[in-house]
């Protein structure tokens, strides 16, 4: 998967910006606050359906303008024709998404059309932050591979919000029948079992790839491990990413249902759902110890970078092609040895990297195409 061209209109400081990309490494370089990261933000929008910086759509519109528009052209491996994606973000009203000129009804329809892996300095929070950061990493990675997963995730979040609202009402004295709790419990159980199946399988695949990359970037003395701790009974869960349609999650659904209905009185007292996959954790370990607590900053950075490189490898394994790799101000944080290692591992893939200096890439260690794009005041020269 590679980006061939991107256009921006009224997107942050990119008033009318267009650029084409090579198949190999593309270096977006220039001084700070010129628009380099904004370019990556727009590209990644088509992979995830939202800003990686947490900004709402209206915040992406250039100040004083009424809308923003982005157009991305990409080419899948082995394909003859490009896919053209477009997003129109109005100041008022809902956004509009298009694929090859046809309007899409939801972001779920767009996901998978273009795939990308992003690594930026803020992603160190995957190791140093709380469980939500690690669940989000899984959710973003899996959603690009399976729109069905995103559907389960969104449905679960909606049901969870409704159940929490009902718990608050119940804690305030409103009567709720056992039948109402059972309806919510079963709806949550159906989604939770499917989500847990995807997550468990993904972490299982991720483990081997992370170990390979981590050892390649370090001296090999530390052994990384990823442990998914779920509130869901995980016995005999299917492996949906690899096409397992034989196994069933019915036993897990039953266990979740029973747990949710058994905890109602306690949850009414708290006014919130205290148990479920929204509380799951992915432990990141080095030699059996929490990387968050005992890893050096260098080890933590290597752990996250290993996870991101592994994310791309899994996309190839499951989806049949490598995603575009977006690195936002990452190479400046790495020593020469790690830069060379990464370049060796991403040979043959497309990478778009931002940097203040054009010589951030050790060109003597890379045989592929390298294109340099100078970004100045929201324009690419």
mmCIF file of C-alpha atoms in Angstrom:
data_model
loop_
_atom_site.group_PDB
_atom_site.id
_atom_site.type_symbol
_atom_site.label_atom_id
_atom_site.label_comp_id
_atom_site.label_asym_id
_atom_site.label_seq_id
_atom_site.Cartn_x
_atom_site.Cartn_y
_atom_site.Cartn_z
ATOM 1 C CA UNK A 1 0.000 0.000 0.000
ATOM 2 C CA UNK A 2 1.393 3.388 -0.929
ATOM 3 C CA UNK A 3 0.256 6.971 -1.185
ATOM 4 C CA UNK A 4 0.757 8.460 -4.632
ATOM 5 C CA UNK A 5 -0.679 11.938 -4.078
ATOM 6 C CA UNK A 6 -2.355 14.068 -1.403
ATOM 7 C CA UNK A 7 -4.172 17.398 -1.693
ATOM 8 C CA UNK A 8 -5.270 19.737 1.091
ATOM 9 C CA UNK A 9 -7.626 22.698 1.088
ATOM 10 C CA UNK A 10 -8.073 24.771 4.256
ATOM 11 C CA UNK A 11 -6.656 21.966 6.419
ATOM 12 C CA UNK A 12 -4.881 23.568 9.389
ATOM 13 C CA UNK A 13 -2.136 25.711 7.797
ATOM 14 C CA UNK A 14 -2.310 23.805 4.486
ATOM 15 C CA UNK A 15 -4.478 26.267 2.548
ATOM 16 C CA UNK A 16 -3.904 24.829 -0.915
ATOM 17 C CA UNK A 17 -1.212 22.168 -0.773
ATOM 18 C CA UNK A 18 -0.494 19.240 -3.070
ATOM 19 C CA UNK A 19 2.382 16.771 -3.274
ATOM 20 C CA UNK A 20 3.262 13.405 -4.793
ATOM 21 C CA UNK A 21 5.227 10.661 -3.067
ATOM 22 C CA UNK A 22 7.815 8.135 -4.191
ATOM 23 C CA UNK A 23 7.527 4.395 -3.562
ATOM 24 C CA UNK A 24 10.417 4.412 -1.082
ATOM 25 C CA UNK A 25 11.368 6.934 1.602
ATOM 26 C CA UNK A 26 9.858 10.412 1.563
ATOM 27 C CA UNK A 27 11.426 12.995 3.870
ATOM 28 C CA UNK A 28 9.221 15.960 4.780
ATOM 29 C CA UNK A 29 11.719 18.425 6.152
ATOM 30 C CA UNK A 30 11.674 22.034 7.292
ATOM 31 C CA UNK A 31 11.589 24.242 10.339
ATOM 32 C CA UNK A 32 9.072 23.730 13.127
ATOM 33 C CA UNK A 33 5.445 24.867 12.677
ATOM 34 C CA UNK A 34 5.619 24.768 8.863
ATOM 35 C CA UNK A 35 3.063 21.973 8.370
ATOM 36 C CA UNK A 36 5.080 18.727 8.266
ATOM 37 C CA UNK A 37 3.062 16.962 10.957
ATOM 38 C CA UNK A 38 -0.160 18.384 9.497
ATOM 39 C CA UNK A 39 0.606 16.552 6.260
ATOM 40 C CA UNK A 40 0.978 13.268 8.151
ATOM 41 C CA UNK A 41 -2.174 14.029 10.132
ATOM 42 C CA UNK A 42 -4.154 14.359 6.910
ATOM 43 C CA UNK A 43 -2.734 11.152 5.441
ATOM 44 C CA UNK A 44 -3.454 9.156 8.581
ATOM 45 C CA UNK A 45 -6.998 10.541 8.714
ATOM 46 C CA UNK A 46 -7.878 8.238 5.822
ATOM 47 C CA UNK A 47 -6.499 5.203 7.661
ATOM 48 C CA UNK A 48 -8.208 5.833 10.991
ATOM 49 C CA UNK A 49 -11.071 8.182 10.189
ATOM 50 C CA UNK A 50 -9.971 10.835 12.673
ATOM 51 C CA UNK A 51 -7.001 12.960 13.729
ATOM 52 C CA UNK A 52 -4.195 11.125 15.514
ATOM 53 C CA UNK A 53 -3.746 14.222 17.677
ATOM 54 C CA UNK A 54 -7.211 13.875 19.193
ATOM 55 C CA UNK A 55 -8.571 16.969 17.437
ATOM 56 C CA UNK A 56 -12.195 17.124 16.338
ATOM 57 C CA UNK A 57 -12.995 17.637 12.659
ATOM 58 C CA UNK A 58 -13.879 21.308 13.152
ATOM 59 C CA UNK A 59 -10.473 21.951 14.727
ATOM 60 C CA UNK A 60 -8.815 20.797 11.501
ATOM 61 C CA UNK A 61 -10.380 23.604 9.465
ATOM 62 C CA UNK A 62 -8.201 26.645 8.800
ATOM 63 C CA UNK A 63 -9.241 29.485 11.085
ATOM 64 C CA UNK A 64 -11.825 31.693 9.386
ATOM 65 C CA UNK A 65 -12.811 29.169 6.705
ATOM 66 C CA UNK A 66 -16.073 27.228 6.503
ATOM 67 C CA UNK A 67 -14.735 23.813 5.479
ATOM 68 C CA UNK A 68 -11.648 21.693 4.876
ATOM 69 C CA UNK A 69 -11.133 19.139 2.136
ATOM 70 C CA UNK A 70 -8.532 16.416 1.699
ATOM 71 C CA UNK A 71 -7.991 14.132 -1.272
ATOM 72 C CA UNK A 72 -5.720 11.092 -1.122
ATOM 73 C CA UNK A 73 -4.764 8.780 -3.970
ATOM 74 C CA UNK A 74 -3.282 5.407 -3.078
ATOM 75 C CA UNK A 75 -2.320 2.218 -4.849
ATOM 76 C CA UNK A 76 -2.655 -1.261 -3.432
ATOM 77 C CA UNK A 77 0.016 -3.875 -4.030
ATOM 78 C CA UNK A 78 -0.455 -5.501 -7.434
ATOM 79 C CA UNK A 79 -3.334 -3.193 -8.405
ATOM 80 C CA UNK A 80 -3.463 -1.301 -11.697
ATOM 81 C CA UNK A 81 -5.854 1.457 -10.675
ATOM 82 C CA UNK A 82 -5.574 3.951 -7.853
ATOM 83 C CA UNK A 83 -8.092 4.347 -5.062
ATOM 84 C CA UNK A 84 -9.162 7.952 -4.580
ATOM 85 C CA UNK A 85 -10.436 8.944 -1.146
ATOM 86 C CA UNK A 86 -11.892 12.311 -0.199
ATOM 87 C CA UNK A 87 -13.010 13.868 3.074
ATOM 88 C CA UNK A 88 -14.985 17.105 3.311
ATOM 89 C CA UNK A 89 -15.145 18.569 6.813
ATOM 90 C CA UNK A 90 -17.694 21.403 7.206
ATOM 91 C CA UNK A 91 -17.763 23.887 10.053
ATOM 92 C CA UNK A 92 -21.438 23.045 10.524
ATOM 93 C CA UNK A 93 -23.005 19.669 9.842
ATOM 94 C CA UNK A 94 -21.558 16.216 9.267
ATOM 95 C CA UNK A 95 -18.470 15.324 7.294
ATOM 96 C CA UNK A 96 -18.723 13.636 3.901
ATOM 97 C CA UNK A 97 -16.465 10.753 2.872
ATOM 98 C CA UNK A 98 -15.995 9.496 -0.686
ATOM 99 C CA UNK A 99 -14.235 6.579 -2.371
ATOM 100 C CA UNK A 100 -13.679 6.841 -6.113
ATOM 101 C CA UNK A 101 -16.370 9.515 -6.257
ATOM 102 C CA UNK A 102 -19.045 7.480 -4.457
ATOM 103 C CA UNK A 103 -20.307 8.862 -1.156
ATOM 104 C CA UNK A 104 -19.822 6.532 1.819
ATOM 105 C CA UNK A 105 -22.450 6.135 4.518
ATOM 106 C CA UNK A 106 -19.985 5.741 7.397
ATOM 107 C CA UNK A 107 -16.307 5.702 8.309
ATOM 108 C CA UNK A 108 -16.501 1.899 8.596
ATOM 109 C CA UNK A 109 -16.907 1.740 4.815
ATOM 110 C CA UNK A 110 -13.708 3.723 4.321
ATOM 111 C CA UNK A 111 -11.485 1.803 6.731
ATOM 112 C CA UNK A 112 -9.282 -0.705 4.952
ATOM 113 C CA UNK A 113 -9.251 1.278 1.702
ATOM 114 C CA UNK A 114 -5.966 2.812 2.827
ATOM 115 C CA UNK A 115 -3.800 1.395 5.602
ATOM 116 C CA UNK A 116 -1.044 3.146 7.490
ATOM 117 C CA UNK A 117 1.014 2.723 10.635
ATOM 118 C CA UNK A 118 1.892 5.899 12.504
ATOM 119 C CA UNK A 119 4.610 6.434 15.099
ATOM 120 C CA UNK A 120 5.035 9.801 16.807
ATOM 121 C CA UNK A 121 6.744 10.839 20.079
ATOM 122 C CA UNK A 122 3.395 10.832 21.928
ATOM 123 C CA UNK A 123 3.152 7.079 21.341
ATOM 124 C CA UNK A 124 5.645 6.537 24.146
ATOM 125 C CA UNK A 125 2.465 6.692 26.243
ATOM 126 C CA UNK A 126 1.638 3.205 24.987
ATOM 127 C CA UNK A 127 4.262 2.024 27.472
ATOM 128 C CA UNK A 128 4.244 4.788 30.070
ATOM 129 C CA UNK A 129 0.514 5.535 30.109
ATOM 130 C CA UNK A 130 -2.464 3.668 31.512
ATOM 131 C CA UNK A 131 -4.409 0.665 30.157
ATOM 132 C CA UNK A 132 -6.506 2.913 27.895
ATOM 133 C CA UNK A 133 -3.408 3.806 25.844
ATOM 134 C CA UNK A 134 -2.642 0.150 25.199
ATOM 135 C CA UNK A 135 -6.252 -0.774 24.434
ATOM 136 C CA UNK A 136 -6.360 2.131 21.973
ATOM 137 C CA UNK A 137 -3.235 0.810 20.243
ATOM 138 C CA UNK A 138 -4.952 -2.556 19.753
ATOM 139 C CA UNK A 139 -8.238 -1.008 18.669
ATOM 140 C CA UNK A 140 -6.648 1.187 15.994
ATOM 141 C CA UNK A 141 -4.465 -1.611 14.607
ATOM 142 C CA UNK A 142 -7.252 -4.203 14.481
ATOM 143 C CA UNK A 143 -9.867 -1.799 13.090
ATOM 144 C CA UNK A 144 -7.764 -1.251 9.961
ATOM 145 C CA UNK A 145 -7.671 -5.010 9.388
ATOM 146 C CA UNK A 146 -11.300 -5.738 10.218
ATOM 147 C CA UNK A 147 -14.204 -3.280 9.820
ATOM 148 C CA UNK A 148 -16.299 -5.864 11.700
ATOM 149 C CA UNK A 149 -14.126 -5.299 14.766
ATOM 150 C CA UNK A 150 -14.789 -1.563 14.657
ATOM 151 C CA UNK A 151 -18.517 -2.271 14.384
ATOM 152 C CA UNK A 152 -18.404 -4.438 17.525
ATOM 153 C CA UNK A 153 -16.331 -1.800 19.307
ATOM 154 C CA UNK A 154 -18.676 1.065 18.491
ATOM 155 C CA UNK A 155 -21.724 -0.984 19.406
ATOM 156 C CA UNK A 156 -20.177 -1.975 22.735
ATOM 157 C CA UNK A 157 -19.310 1.661 23.541
ATOM 158 C CA UNK A 158 -22.875 2.754 22.769
ATOM 159 C CA UNK A 159 -24.425 0.019 24.919
ATOM 160 C CA UNK A 160 -21.947 0.710 27.732
ATOM 161 C CA UNK A 161 -22.873 4.411 27.740
ATOM 162 C CA UNK A 162 -26.583 3.557 27.847
ATOM 163 C CA UNK A 163 -26.078 1.042 30.660
ATOM 164 C CA UNK A 164 -24.019 3.529 32.679
ATOM 165 C CA UNK A 165 -26.773 6.123 32.267
ATOM 166 C CA UNK A 166 -29.307 3.579 33.525
ATOM 167 C CA UNK A 167 -27.074 2.709 36.488
ATOM 168 C CA UNK A 168 -26.923 6.376 37.468
ATOM 169 C CA UNK A 169 -30.703 6.621 37.294
ATOM 170 C CA UNK A 170 -31.011 3.472 39.386
ATOM 171 C CA UNK A 171 -28.567 4.836 41.953
ATOM 172 C CA UNK A 172 -30.821 7.887 42.186
ATOM 173 C CA UNK A 173 -33.818 5.765 43.040
ATOM 174 C CA UNK A 174 -35.402 4.881 39.717
ATOM 175 C CA UNK A 175 -36.684 1.319 39.604
ATOM 176 C CA UNK A 176 -35.223 -0.948 36.908
ATOM 177 C CA UNK A 177 -36.579 -4.407 36.192
ATOM 178 C CA UNK A 178 -34.323 -7.494 36.045
ATOM 179 C CA UNK A 179 -35.377 -7.859 32.418
ATOM 180 C CA UNK A 180 -33.861 -4.490 31.517
ATOM 181 C CA UNK A 181 -30.517 -5.424 33.056
ATOM 182 C CA UNK A 182 -30.553 -8.754 31.217
ATOM 183 C CA UNK A 183 -31.121 -7.081 27.852
ATOM 184 C CA UNK A 184 -28.100 -4.821 28.339
ATOM 185 C CA UNK A 185 -25.997 -7.663 29.741
ATOM 186 C CA UNK A 186 -26.653 -9.902 26.756
ATOM 187 C CA UNK A 187 -26.041 -7.130 24.213
ATOM 188 C CA UNK A 188 -22.736 -6.279 25.891
ATOM 189 C CA UNK A 189 -21.765 -9.940 26.155
ATOM 190 C CA UNK A 190 -22.267 -10.515 22.429
ATOM 191 C CA UNK A 191 -19.954 -7.634 21.517
ATOM 192 C CA UNK A 192 -17.419 -8.195 24.307
ATOM 193 C CA UNK A 193 -16.733 -11.819 23.390
ATOM 194 C CA UNK A 194 -16.042 -10.890 19.766
ATOM 195 C CA UNK A 195 -13.797 -7.962 20.737
ATOM 196 C CA UNK A 196 -11.835 -10.129 23.169
ATOM 197 C CA UNK A 197 -11.332 -12.784 20.483
ATOM 198 C CA UNK A 198 -9.783 -10.251 18.100
ATOM 199 C CA UNK A 199 -7.603 -8.707 20.800
ATOM 200 C CA UNK A 200 -6.329 -12.005 22.172
ATOM 201 C CA UNK A 201 -5.404 -13.232 18.710
ATOM 202 C CA UNK A 202 -3.716 -9.959 17.768
ATOM 203 C CA UNK A 203 -1.565 -9.898 20.911
ATOM 204 C CA UNK A 204 -0.597 -13.528 20.307
ATOM 205 C CA UNK A 205 0.645 -12.685 16.795
ATOM 206 C CA UNK A 206 2.206 -9.438 17.997
ATOM 207 C CA UNK A 207 4.377 -11.146 20.613
ATOM 208 C CA UNK A 208 6.730 -12.949 18.208
ATOM 209 C CA UNK A 209 7.138 -9.951 15.919
ATOM 210 C CA UNK A 210 7.843 -7.553 18.796
ATOM 211 C CA UNK A 211 10.490 -9.892 20.196
ATOM 212 C CA UNK A 212 12.241 -10.056 16.821
ATOM 213 C CA UNK A 213 12.300 -6.284 16.308
ATOM 214 C CA UNK A 214 13.196 -5.469 19.908
ATOM 215 C CA UNK A 215 16.147 -7.851 19.900
ATOM 216 C CA UNK A 216 17.303 -6.372 16.604
ATOM 217 C CA UNK A 217 17.399 -2.865 18.078
ATOM 218 C CA UNK A 218 18.966 -3.805 21.416
ATOM 219 C CA UNK A 219 21.714 -6.083 22.665
ATOM 220 C CA UNK A 220 19.228 -8.918 23.190
ATOM 221 C CA UNK A 221 19.658 -9.120 26.955
ATOM 222 C CA UNK A 222 16.055 -8.145 27.697
ATOM 223 C CA UNK A 223 13.174 -10.363 26.660
ATOM 224 C CA UNK A 224 9.990 -8.434 25.836
ATOM 225 C CA UNK A 225 6.577 -9.934 26.497
ATOM 226 C CA UNK A 226 2.995 -8.826 25.943
ATOM 227 C CA UNK A 227 0.299 -10.273 28.189
ATOM 228 C CA UNK A 228 -3.362 -9.574 27.516
ATOM 229 C CA UNK A 229 -5.367 -9.620 30.728
ATOM 230 C CA UNK A 230 -9.058 -9.845 29.952
ATOM 231 C CA UNK A 231 -12.196 -9.743 32.050
ATOM 232 C CA UNK A 232 -13.684 -12.123 29.512
ATOM 233 C CA UNK A 233 -13.385 -15.930 29.805
ATOM 234 C CA UNK A 234 -10.851 -16.570 27.038
ATOM 235 C CA UNK A 235 -11.059 -20.340 26.699
ATOM 236 C CA UNK A 236 -11.863 -21.560 23.195
ATOM 237 C CA UNK A 237 -12.243 -18.111 21.674
ATOM 238 C CA UNK A 238 -12.090 -18.113 17.856
ATOM 239 C CA UNK A 239 -9.260 -16.502 15.863
ATOM 240 C CA UNK A 240 -11.221 -14.229 13.495
ATOM 241 C CA UNK A 241 -8.227 -12.415 11.972
ATOM 242 C CA UNK A 242 -6.911 -15.663 10.519
ATOM 243 C CA UNK A 243 -10.348 -16.708 9.281
ATOM 244 C CA UNK A 244 -11.387 -19.075 12.083
ATOM 245 C CA UNK A 245 -15.137 -19.504 11.635
ATOM 246 C CA UNK A 246 -15.339 -22.914 13.298
ATOM 247 C CA UNK A 247 -14.759 -21.993 16.930
ATOM 248 C CA UNK A 248 -17.519 -20.254 18.831
ATOM 249 C CA UNK A 249 -17.535 -17.526 21.445
ATOM 250 C CA UNK A 250 -20.852 -18.696 22.903
ATOM 251 C CA UNK A 251 -19.371 -19.993 26.162
ATOM 252 C CA UNK A 252 -17.559 -16.686 26.681
ATOM 253 C CA UNK A 253 -20.767 -14.759 26.001
ATOM 254 C CA UNK A 254 -22.568 -16.807 28.625
ATOM 255 C CA UNK A 255 -19.847 -16.134 31.196
ATOM 256 C CA UNK A 256 -19.912 -12.391 30.508
ATOM 257 C CA UNK A 257 -23.701 -12.305 30.777
ATOM 258 C CA UNK A 258 -23.637 -14.078 34.137
ATOM 259 C CA UNK A 259 -20.950 -11.758 35.505
ATOM 260 C CA UNK A 260 -22.778 -8.606 34.407
ATOM 261 C CA UNK A 261 -26.105 -9.679 35.869
ATOM 262 C CA UNK A 262 -24.477 -10.784 39.141
ATOM 263 C CA UNK A 263 -22.791 -7.405 39.753
ATOM 264 C CA UNK A 264 -25.795 -5.124 39.230
ATOM 265 C CA UNK A 265 -26.388 -4.168 42.876
ATOM 266 C CA UNK A 266 -22.754 -3.166 43.414
ATOM 267 C CA UNK A 267 -22.667 -1.231 40.149
ATOM 268 C CA UNK A 268 -25.850 0.654 41.044
ATOM 269 C CA UNK A 269 -24.101 1.841 44.197
ATOM 270 C CA UNK A 270 -21.207 3.167 42.076
ATOM 271 C CA UNK A 271 -23.386 4.352 39.194
ATOM 272 C CA UNK A 272 -21.091 2.790 36.581
ATOM 273 C CA UNK A 273 -20.189 -0.519 34.920
ATOM 274 C CA UNK A 274 -17.206 -1.795 36.895
ATOM 275 C CA UNK A 275 -16.448 -4.940 34.932
ATOM 276 C CA UNK A 276 -15.906 -5.648 31.241
ATOM 277 C CA UNK A 277 -13.525 -5.410 28.303
ATOM 278 C CA UNK A 278 -13.388 -1.631 28.733
ATOM 279 C CA UNK A 279 -11.231 -2.462 31.781
ATOM 280 C CA UNK A 280 -8.905 -4.932 30.025
ATOM 281 C CA UNK A 281 -5.135 -4.452 30.122
ATOM 282 C CA UNK A 282 -2.117 -5.321 27.978
ATOM 283 C CA UNK A 283 0.926 -5.729 30.189
ATOM 284 C CA UNK A 284 4.238 -4.852 28.531
ATOM 285 C CA UNK A 285 7.113 -6.655 30.212
ATOM 286 C CA UNK A 286 10.906 -6.749 30.000
ATOM 287 C CA UNK A 287 12.386 -9.848 31.632
ATOM 288 C CA UNK A 288 9.096 -10.319 33.442
ATOM 289 C CA UNK A 289 9.012 -6.792 34.902
ATOM 290 C CA UNK A 290 6.729 -3.921 33.924
ATOM 291 C CA UNK A 291 8.448 -1.890 31.199
ATOM 292 C CA UNK A 292 6.467 1.117 32.409
ATOM 293 C CA UNK A 293 8.141 1.001 35.817
ATOM 294 C CA UNK A 294 11.514 -0.628 35.244
ATOM 295 C CA UNK A 295 12.431 0.065 31.616
ATOM 296 C CA UNK A 296 14.804 2.875 30.709
ATOM 297 C CA UNK A 297 13.510 5.538 28.334
ATOM 298 C CA UNK A 298 15.573 3.960 25.561
ATOM 299 C CA UNK A 299 14.083 0.532 26.260
ATOM 300 C CA UNK A 300 10.576 1.983 26.393
ATOM 301 C CA UNK A 301 11.084 3.739 23.064
ATOM 302 C CA UNK A 302 12.450 0.533 21.516
ATOM 303 C CA UNK A 303 9.425 -1.363 22.841
ATOM 304 C CA UNK A 304 6.948 1.045 21.238
ATOM 305 C CA UNK A 305 8.866 1.191 17.958
ATOM 306 C CA UNK A 306 8.974 -2.625 17.912
ATOM 307 C CA UNK A 307 5.202 -2.705 18.387
ATOM 308 C CA UNK A 308 4.704 -0.260 15.527
ATOM 309 C CA UNK A 309 6.975 -2.189 13.158
ATOM 310 C CA UNK A 310 5.189 -5.378 14.202
ATOM 311 C CA UNK A 311 1.854 -3.701 13.457
ATOM 312 C CA UNK A 312 2.992 -3.269 9.865
ATOM 313 C CA UNK A 313 4.191 -6.865 9.654
ATOM 314 C CA UNK A 314 0.845 -8.181 10.928
ATOM 315 C CA UNK A 315 -1.001 -6.021 8.405
ATOM 316 C CA UNK A 316 1.028 -7.782 5.717
ATOM 317 C CA UNK A 317 0.360 -11.197 7.254
ATOM 318 C CA UNK A 318 -3.390 -10.678 7.624
ATOM 319 C CA UNK A 319 -4.213 -8.161 4.913
ATOM 320 C CA UNK A 320 -1.736 -9.220 2.237
ATOM 321 C CA UNK A 321 0.312 -6.014 1.957
ATOM 322 C CA UNK A 322 2.457 -3.678 4.006
ATOM 323 C CA UNK A 323 0.792 -0.432 5.089
ATOM 324 C CA UNK A 324 2.363 2.960 4.531
ATOM 325 C CA UNK A 325 4.671 3.791 7.454
ATOM 326 C CA UNK A 326 4.393 7.325 8.861
ATOM 327 C CA UNK A 327 7.134 8.472 11.248
ATOM 328 C CA UNK A 328 6.584 11.882 12.820
ATOM 329 C CA UNK A 329 9.849 13.307 14.172
ATOM 330 C CA UNK A 330 11.054 9.858 15.213
ATOM 331 C CA UNK A 331 14.484 9.441 13.606
ATOM 332 C CA UNK A 332 15.879 12.400 15.529
ATOM 333 C CA UNK A 333 15.267 10.406 18.737
ATOM 334 C CA UNK A 334 17.211 7.356 17.514
ATOM 335 C CA UNK A 335 20.927 6.684 17.364
ATOM 336 C CA UNK A 336 22.678 5.779 14.117
ATOM 337 C CA UNK A 337 22.571 2.040 14.798
ATOM 338 C CA UNK A 338 18.795 1.963 15.292
ATOM 339 C CA UNK A 339 18.242 4.116 12.211
ATOM 340 C CA UNK A 340 20.226 1.662 10.093
ATOM 341 C CA UNK A 341 18.344 -1.293 11.570
ATOM 342 C CA UNK A 342 14.953 0.252 10.801
ATOM 343 C CA UNK A 343 15.968 1.144 7.251
ATOM 344 C CA UNK A 344 17.010 -2.453 6.691
ATOM 345 C CA UNK A 345 13.673 -3.731 7.973
ATOM 346 C CA UNK A 346 11.488 -1.378 5.935
ATOM 347 C CA UNK A 347 13.281 -1.901 2.639
ATOM 348 C CA UNK A 348 10.725 -2.227 -0.141
ATOM 349 C CA UNK A 349 7.984 -0.368 1.743
ATOM 350 C CA UNK A 350 6.815 3.212 1.531
ATOM 351 C CA UNK A 351 7.756 5.453 4.440
ATOM 352 C CA UNK A 352 6.955 9.117 5.014
ATOM 353 C CA UNK A 353 9.071 10.724 7.722
ATOM 354 C CA UNK A 354 9.205 14.257 9.113
ATOM 355 C CA UNK A 355 12.379 15.981 10.239
ATOM 356 C CA UNK A 356 13.828 19.428 10.764
ATOM 357 C CA UNK A 357 16.890 18.424 8.728
ATOM 358 C CA UNK A 358 17.001 16.628 5.342
ATOM 359 C CA UNK A 359 20.017 14.494 6.265
ATOM 360 C CA UNK A 360 18.194 12.543 8.994
ATOM 361 C CA UNK A 361 18.258 9.423 6.782
ATOM 362 C CA UNK A 362 21.644 7.653 6.500
ATOM 363 C CA UNK A 363 21.419 7.379 2.700
ATOM 364 C CA UNK A 364 24.573 5.271 2.454
ATOM 365 C CA UNK A 365 22.713 2.436 4.188
ATOM 366 C CA UNK A 366 19.614 2.501 1.977
ATOM 367 C CA UNK A 367 19.343 1.209 -1.592
ATOM 368 C CA UNK A 368 15.776 2.337 -2.378
ATOM 369 C CA UNK A 369 14.307 5.578 -3.670
ATOM 370 C CA UNK A 370 14.529 8.635 -1.422
ATOM 371 C CA UNK A 371 12.575 11.823 -2.135
ATOM 372 C CA UNK A 372 12.973 15.061 -0.203
ATOM 373 C CA UNK A 373 10.027 17.435 0.237
ATOM 374 C CA UNK A 374 10.795 20.855 1.703
ATOM 375 C CA UNK A 375 7.809 22.135 3.698
ATOM 376 C CA UNK A 376 7.597 25.925 4.098
ATOM 377 C CA UNK A 377 4.569 27.836 5.424
ATOM 378 C CA UNK A 378 2.084 25.136 4.511
ATOM 379 C CA UNK A 379 3.508 24.476 1.042
ATOM 380 C CA UNK A 380 5.698 21.679 -0.312
ATOM 381 C CA UNK A 381 8.622 22.680 -2.506
#
